[in-house]
Short mmCIF file of C-alpha atoms and ligand atoms in Angstrom, two decimals:
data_model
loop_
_atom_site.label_atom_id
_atom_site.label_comp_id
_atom_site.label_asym_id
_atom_site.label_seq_id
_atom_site.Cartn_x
_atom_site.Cartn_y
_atom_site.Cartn_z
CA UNK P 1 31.30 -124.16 143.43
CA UNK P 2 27.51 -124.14 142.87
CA UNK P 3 26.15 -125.52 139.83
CA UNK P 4 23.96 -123.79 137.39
CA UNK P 5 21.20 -121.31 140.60
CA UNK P 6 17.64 -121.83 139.66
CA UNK P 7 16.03 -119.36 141.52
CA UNK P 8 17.14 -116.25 142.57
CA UNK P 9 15.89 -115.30 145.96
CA UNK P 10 16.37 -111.27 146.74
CA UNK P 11 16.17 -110.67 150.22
CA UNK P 12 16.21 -107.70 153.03
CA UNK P 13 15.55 -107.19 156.42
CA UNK P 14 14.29 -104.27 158.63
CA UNK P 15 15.63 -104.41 162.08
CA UNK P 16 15.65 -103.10 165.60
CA UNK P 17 19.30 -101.68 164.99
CA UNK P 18 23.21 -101.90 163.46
CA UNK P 19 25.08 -105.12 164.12
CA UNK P 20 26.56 -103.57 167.71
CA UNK P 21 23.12 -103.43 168.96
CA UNK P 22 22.94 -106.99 168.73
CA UNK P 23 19.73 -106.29 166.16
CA UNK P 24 16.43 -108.05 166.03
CA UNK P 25 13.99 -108.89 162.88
CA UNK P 26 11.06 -106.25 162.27
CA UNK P 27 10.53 -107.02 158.76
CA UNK P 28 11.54 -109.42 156.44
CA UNK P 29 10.97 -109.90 152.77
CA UNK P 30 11.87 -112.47 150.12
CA UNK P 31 11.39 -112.17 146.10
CA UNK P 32 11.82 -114.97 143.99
CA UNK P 33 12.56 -114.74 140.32
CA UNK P 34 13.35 -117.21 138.32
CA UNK P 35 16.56 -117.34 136.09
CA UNK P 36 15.04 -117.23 132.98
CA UNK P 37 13.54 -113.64 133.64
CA UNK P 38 16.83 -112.52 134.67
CA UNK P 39 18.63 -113.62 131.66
CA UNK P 40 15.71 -112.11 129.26
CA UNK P 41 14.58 -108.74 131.20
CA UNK P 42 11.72 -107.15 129.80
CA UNK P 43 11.49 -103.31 128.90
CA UNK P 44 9.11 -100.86 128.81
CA UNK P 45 8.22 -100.77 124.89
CA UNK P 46 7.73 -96.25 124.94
CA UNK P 47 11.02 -96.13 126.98
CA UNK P 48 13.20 -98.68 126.74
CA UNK P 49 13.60 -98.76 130.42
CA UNK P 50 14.17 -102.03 132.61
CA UNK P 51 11.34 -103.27 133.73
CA UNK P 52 10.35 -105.87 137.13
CA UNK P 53 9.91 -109.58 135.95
CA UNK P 54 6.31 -110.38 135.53
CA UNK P 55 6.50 -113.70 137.59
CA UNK P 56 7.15 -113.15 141.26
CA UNK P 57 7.14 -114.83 144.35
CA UNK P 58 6.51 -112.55 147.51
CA UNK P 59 6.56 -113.12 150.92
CA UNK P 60 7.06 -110.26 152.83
CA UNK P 61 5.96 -110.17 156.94
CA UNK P 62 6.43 -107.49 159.97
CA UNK P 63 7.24 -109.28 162.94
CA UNK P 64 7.79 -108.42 166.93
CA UNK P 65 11.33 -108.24 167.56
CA UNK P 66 10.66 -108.19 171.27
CA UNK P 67 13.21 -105.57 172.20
CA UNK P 68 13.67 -101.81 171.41
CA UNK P 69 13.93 -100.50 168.10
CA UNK P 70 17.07 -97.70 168.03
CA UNK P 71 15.76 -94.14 167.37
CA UNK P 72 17.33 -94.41 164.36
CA UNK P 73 15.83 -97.76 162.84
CA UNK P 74 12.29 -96.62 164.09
CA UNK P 75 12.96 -93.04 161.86
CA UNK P 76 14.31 -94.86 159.40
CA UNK P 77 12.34 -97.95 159.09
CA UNK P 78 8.53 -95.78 160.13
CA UNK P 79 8.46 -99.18 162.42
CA UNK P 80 8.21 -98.99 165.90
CA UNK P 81 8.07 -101.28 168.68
CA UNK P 82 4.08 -99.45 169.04
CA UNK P 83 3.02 -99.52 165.57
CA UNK P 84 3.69 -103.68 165.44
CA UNK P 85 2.63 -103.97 168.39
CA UNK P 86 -0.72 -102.56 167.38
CA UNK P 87 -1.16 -104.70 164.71
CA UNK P 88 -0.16 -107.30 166.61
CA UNK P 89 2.77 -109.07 165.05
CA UNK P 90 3.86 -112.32 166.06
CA UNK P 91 7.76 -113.00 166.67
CA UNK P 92 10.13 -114.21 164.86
CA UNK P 93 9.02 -118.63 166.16
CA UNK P 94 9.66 -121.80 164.60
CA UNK P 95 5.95 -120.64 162.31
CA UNK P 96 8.06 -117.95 160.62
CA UNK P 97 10.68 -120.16 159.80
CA UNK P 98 8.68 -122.80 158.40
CA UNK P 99 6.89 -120.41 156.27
CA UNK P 100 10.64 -119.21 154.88
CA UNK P 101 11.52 -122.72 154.21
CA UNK P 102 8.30 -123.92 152.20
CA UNK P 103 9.11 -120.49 150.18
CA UNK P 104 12.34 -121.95 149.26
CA UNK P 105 11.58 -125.31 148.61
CA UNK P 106 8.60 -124.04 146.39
CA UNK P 107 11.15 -122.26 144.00
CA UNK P 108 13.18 -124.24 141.03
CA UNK P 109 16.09 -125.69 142.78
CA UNK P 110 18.75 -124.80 143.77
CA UNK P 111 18.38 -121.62 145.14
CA UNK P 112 20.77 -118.37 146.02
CA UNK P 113 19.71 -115.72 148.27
CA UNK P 114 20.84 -112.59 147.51
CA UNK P 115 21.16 -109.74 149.44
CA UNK P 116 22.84 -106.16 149.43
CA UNK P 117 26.07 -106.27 151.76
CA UNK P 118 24.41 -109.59 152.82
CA UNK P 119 27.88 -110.97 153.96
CA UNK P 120 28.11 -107.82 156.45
CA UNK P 121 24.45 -108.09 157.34
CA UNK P 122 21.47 -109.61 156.38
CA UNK P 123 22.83 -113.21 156.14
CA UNK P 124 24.37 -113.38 159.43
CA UNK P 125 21.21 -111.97 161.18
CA UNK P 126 18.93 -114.15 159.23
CA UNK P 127 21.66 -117.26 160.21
CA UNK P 128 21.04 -115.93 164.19
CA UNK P 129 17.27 -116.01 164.06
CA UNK P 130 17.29 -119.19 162.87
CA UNK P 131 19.59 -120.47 165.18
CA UNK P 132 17.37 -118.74 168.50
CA UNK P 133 14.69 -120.93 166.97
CA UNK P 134 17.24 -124.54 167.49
CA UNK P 135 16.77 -124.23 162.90
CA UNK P 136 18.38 -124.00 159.85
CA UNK P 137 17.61 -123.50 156.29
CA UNK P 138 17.92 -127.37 154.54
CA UNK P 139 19.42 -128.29 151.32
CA UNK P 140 21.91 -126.56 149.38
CA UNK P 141 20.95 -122.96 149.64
CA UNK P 142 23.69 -120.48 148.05
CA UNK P 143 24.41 -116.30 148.80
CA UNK P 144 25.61 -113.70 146.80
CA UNK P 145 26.19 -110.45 148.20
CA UNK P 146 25.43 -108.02 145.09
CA UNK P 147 27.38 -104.87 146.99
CA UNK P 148 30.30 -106.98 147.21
CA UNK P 149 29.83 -108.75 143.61
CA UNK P 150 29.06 -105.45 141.63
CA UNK P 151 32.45 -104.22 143.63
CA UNK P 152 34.41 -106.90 142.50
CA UNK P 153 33.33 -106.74 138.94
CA UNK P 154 34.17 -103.26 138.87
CA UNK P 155 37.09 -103.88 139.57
CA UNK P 156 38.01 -106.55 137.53
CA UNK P 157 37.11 -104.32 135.19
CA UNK P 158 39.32 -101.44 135.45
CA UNK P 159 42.67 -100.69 137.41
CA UNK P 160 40.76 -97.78 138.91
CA UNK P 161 39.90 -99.11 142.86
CA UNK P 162 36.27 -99.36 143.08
CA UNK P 163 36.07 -97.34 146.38
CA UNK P 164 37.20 -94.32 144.14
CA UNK P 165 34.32 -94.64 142.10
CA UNK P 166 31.84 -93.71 144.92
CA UNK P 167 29.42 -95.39 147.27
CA UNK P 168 28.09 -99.23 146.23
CA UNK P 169 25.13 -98.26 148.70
CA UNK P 170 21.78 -99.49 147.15
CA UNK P 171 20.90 -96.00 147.30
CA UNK P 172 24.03 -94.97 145.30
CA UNK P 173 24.21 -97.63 143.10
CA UNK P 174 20.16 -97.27 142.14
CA UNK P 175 21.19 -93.62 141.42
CA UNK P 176 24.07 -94.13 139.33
CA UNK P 177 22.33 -96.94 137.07
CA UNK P 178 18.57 -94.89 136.78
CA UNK P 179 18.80 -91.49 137.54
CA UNK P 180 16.89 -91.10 140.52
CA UNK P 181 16.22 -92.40 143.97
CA UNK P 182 14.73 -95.96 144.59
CA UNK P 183 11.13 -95.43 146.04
CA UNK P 184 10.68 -96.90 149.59
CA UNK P 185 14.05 -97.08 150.90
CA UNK P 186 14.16 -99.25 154.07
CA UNK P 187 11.11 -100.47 153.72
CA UNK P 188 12.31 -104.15 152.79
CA UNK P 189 10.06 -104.57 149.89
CA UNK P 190 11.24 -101.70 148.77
CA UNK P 191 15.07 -102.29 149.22
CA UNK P 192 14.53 -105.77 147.63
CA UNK P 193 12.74 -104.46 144.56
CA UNK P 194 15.59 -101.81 144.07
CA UNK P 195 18.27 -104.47 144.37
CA UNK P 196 16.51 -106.35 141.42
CA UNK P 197 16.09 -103.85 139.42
CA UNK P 198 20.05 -103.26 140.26
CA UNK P 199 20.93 -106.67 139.47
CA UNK P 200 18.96 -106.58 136.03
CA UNK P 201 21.54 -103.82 135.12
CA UNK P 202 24.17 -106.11 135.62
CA UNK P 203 22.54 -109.28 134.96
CA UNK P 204 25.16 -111.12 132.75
CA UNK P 205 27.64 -110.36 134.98
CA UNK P 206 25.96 -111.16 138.16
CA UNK P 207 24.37 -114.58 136.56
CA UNK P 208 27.82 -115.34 135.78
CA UNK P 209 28.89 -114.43 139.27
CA UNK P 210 26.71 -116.56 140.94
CA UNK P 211 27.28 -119.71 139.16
CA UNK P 212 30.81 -119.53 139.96
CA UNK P 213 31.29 -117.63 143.40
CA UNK P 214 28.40 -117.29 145.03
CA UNK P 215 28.97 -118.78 148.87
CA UNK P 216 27.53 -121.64 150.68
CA UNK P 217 24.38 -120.89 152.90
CA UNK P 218 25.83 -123.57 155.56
CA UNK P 219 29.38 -120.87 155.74
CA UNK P 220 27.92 -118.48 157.21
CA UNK P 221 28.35 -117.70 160.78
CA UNK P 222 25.66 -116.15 163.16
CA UNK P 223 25.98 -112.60 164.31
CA UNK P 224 25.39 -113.37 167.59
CA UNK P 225 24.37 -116.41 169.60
CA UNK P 226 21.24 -116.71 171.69
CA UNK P 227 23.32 -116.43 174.86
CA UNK P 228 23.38 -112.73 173.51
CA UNK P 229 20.19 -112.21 173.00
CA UNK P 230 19.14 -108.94 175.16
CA UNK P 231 15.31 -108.05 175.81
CA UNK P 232 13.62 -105.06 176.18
N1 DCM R 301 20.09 -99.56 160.37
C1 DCM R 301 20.31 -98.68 161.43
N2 DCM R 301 20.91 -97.48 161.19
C2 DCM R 301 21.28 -97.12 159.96
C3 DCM R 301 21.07 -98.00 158.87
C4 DCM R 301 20.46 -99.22 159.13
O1 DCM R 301 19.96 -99.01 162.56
N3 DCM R 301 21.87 -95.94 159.77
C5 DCM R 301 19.44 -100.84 160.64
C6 DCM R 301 17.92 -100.69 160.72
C7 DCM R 301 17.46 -101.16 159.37
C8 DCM R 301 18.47 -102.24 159.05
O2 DCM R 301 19.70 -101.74 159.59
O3 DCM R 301 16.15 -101.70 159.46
C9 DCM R 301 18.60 -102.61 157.60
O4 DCM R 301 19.01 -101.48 156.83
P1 DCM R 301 18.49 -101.22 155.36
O5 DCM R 301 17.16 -100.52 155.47
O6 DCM R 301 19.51 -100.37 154.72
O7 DCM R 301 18.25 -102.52 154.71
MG1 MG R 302 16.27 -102.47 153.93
#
């Protein structure tokens, strides 16, 4: 069990496909926030709405997954294997994942990435492209999954089965907290900014959740080896 996280890191990835496809990295983007701005949110003074912390940490880069986006991921996404091409994006080496590392390390330890259905997706992908680069992430890095934790709570919460109280999409869950739809969905800045302002709806319960069950970053498995790895 982790002791009290530091830093919260919200993470997303874009990618060439679903986890059958045996997906590559097109974009990937991490937001720090500190715990302090997630236990005292700020609001807009007219509105009273939630509002993003003040202080974050961004690092957000498109990269060359160097194999075919799906049709779908490309409409999605609006990323194609042209469009990064012609901006010339560099792959996903052992450069990106030193950059991801000295993000971490710069942020009040310890750390927890979070990510929406991260358990089903982003945090074993992220686990395989480090791995096809011989890496890891170092030090005690922790994950919280925040479709699975809001799930949970819900139903601790009630005896009402949370599946019968509708979709814990980000999309759905967005909706049901504001009243509209998050901007730039699959974009991952976009997802990742809509999962914070998700978790700031929840935050006492989610803070709480993470200092007690969030996972171990060195638990996860890959979600496929390199011996998978298909080209284009
Ligand atoms: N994805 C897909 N088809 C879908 C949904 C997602 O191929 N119907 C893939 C491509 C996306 C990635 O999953 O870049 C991450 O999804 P999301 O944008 O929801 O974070
Ligand atoms: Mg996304």
């Amino acid at each position: 069990m982790p002791t009290l996280i530091k830093s919260f890191i919200f993470f997303d990835l874009e990618t060439t496909g679903l986890p059958k496809d045996n997906p590559k990295v097109t974009e990937i983007c991490l937001v720090a926030v500190h715990r302090a701005s997630l236990e005292n949110p700020t609001r807009d003074a007219a509105t009273g709405n939630l509002q993003l912390p003040r202080i974050l940490d961004k690092l957000c880069l498109f990269i060359d997954p160097g194999k075919s986006l799906t049709p779908k991921a490309t409409e999605i996404t609006g990323l194609s294997n042209g469009n990064l091409a012609q901006c010339e994006k560099q792959t996903f080496d052992s450069r990106t994942v030193a950059l991801i590392k000295e993000f971490l390390q710069r942020q009040a330890q310890p750390v927890c990435l979070v990510a929406h259905n991260g358990n089903g997706y982003d945090f074993p992908l992220l686990k395989t492209e480090l791995q096809l680069q011989g890496q890891d992430l170092s030090g005690p890095v922790y994950c919280l999954d925040t479709m699975q934790a809001l799930k949970s709570l819900d139903q601790r919460h009630s005896t009402t089965p949370a599946e019968s109280r509708g979709s814990y999409t980000l999309s759905a869950l967005y909706k049901r907290f504001f009243l509209e739809d998050p901007k730039d969905s699959h974009f991952a800045e976009g997802d990742v900014l809509a999962m914070l302002l998700v978790f700031l709806y929840k935050a006492d319960d989610l803070l709480e959740w993470a200092d007690t069950k969030s996972s171990n970053w060195a638990e996860v498995l890959p979600m496929y080896g390199p011996r998978l790895q298909q080209t284009v």
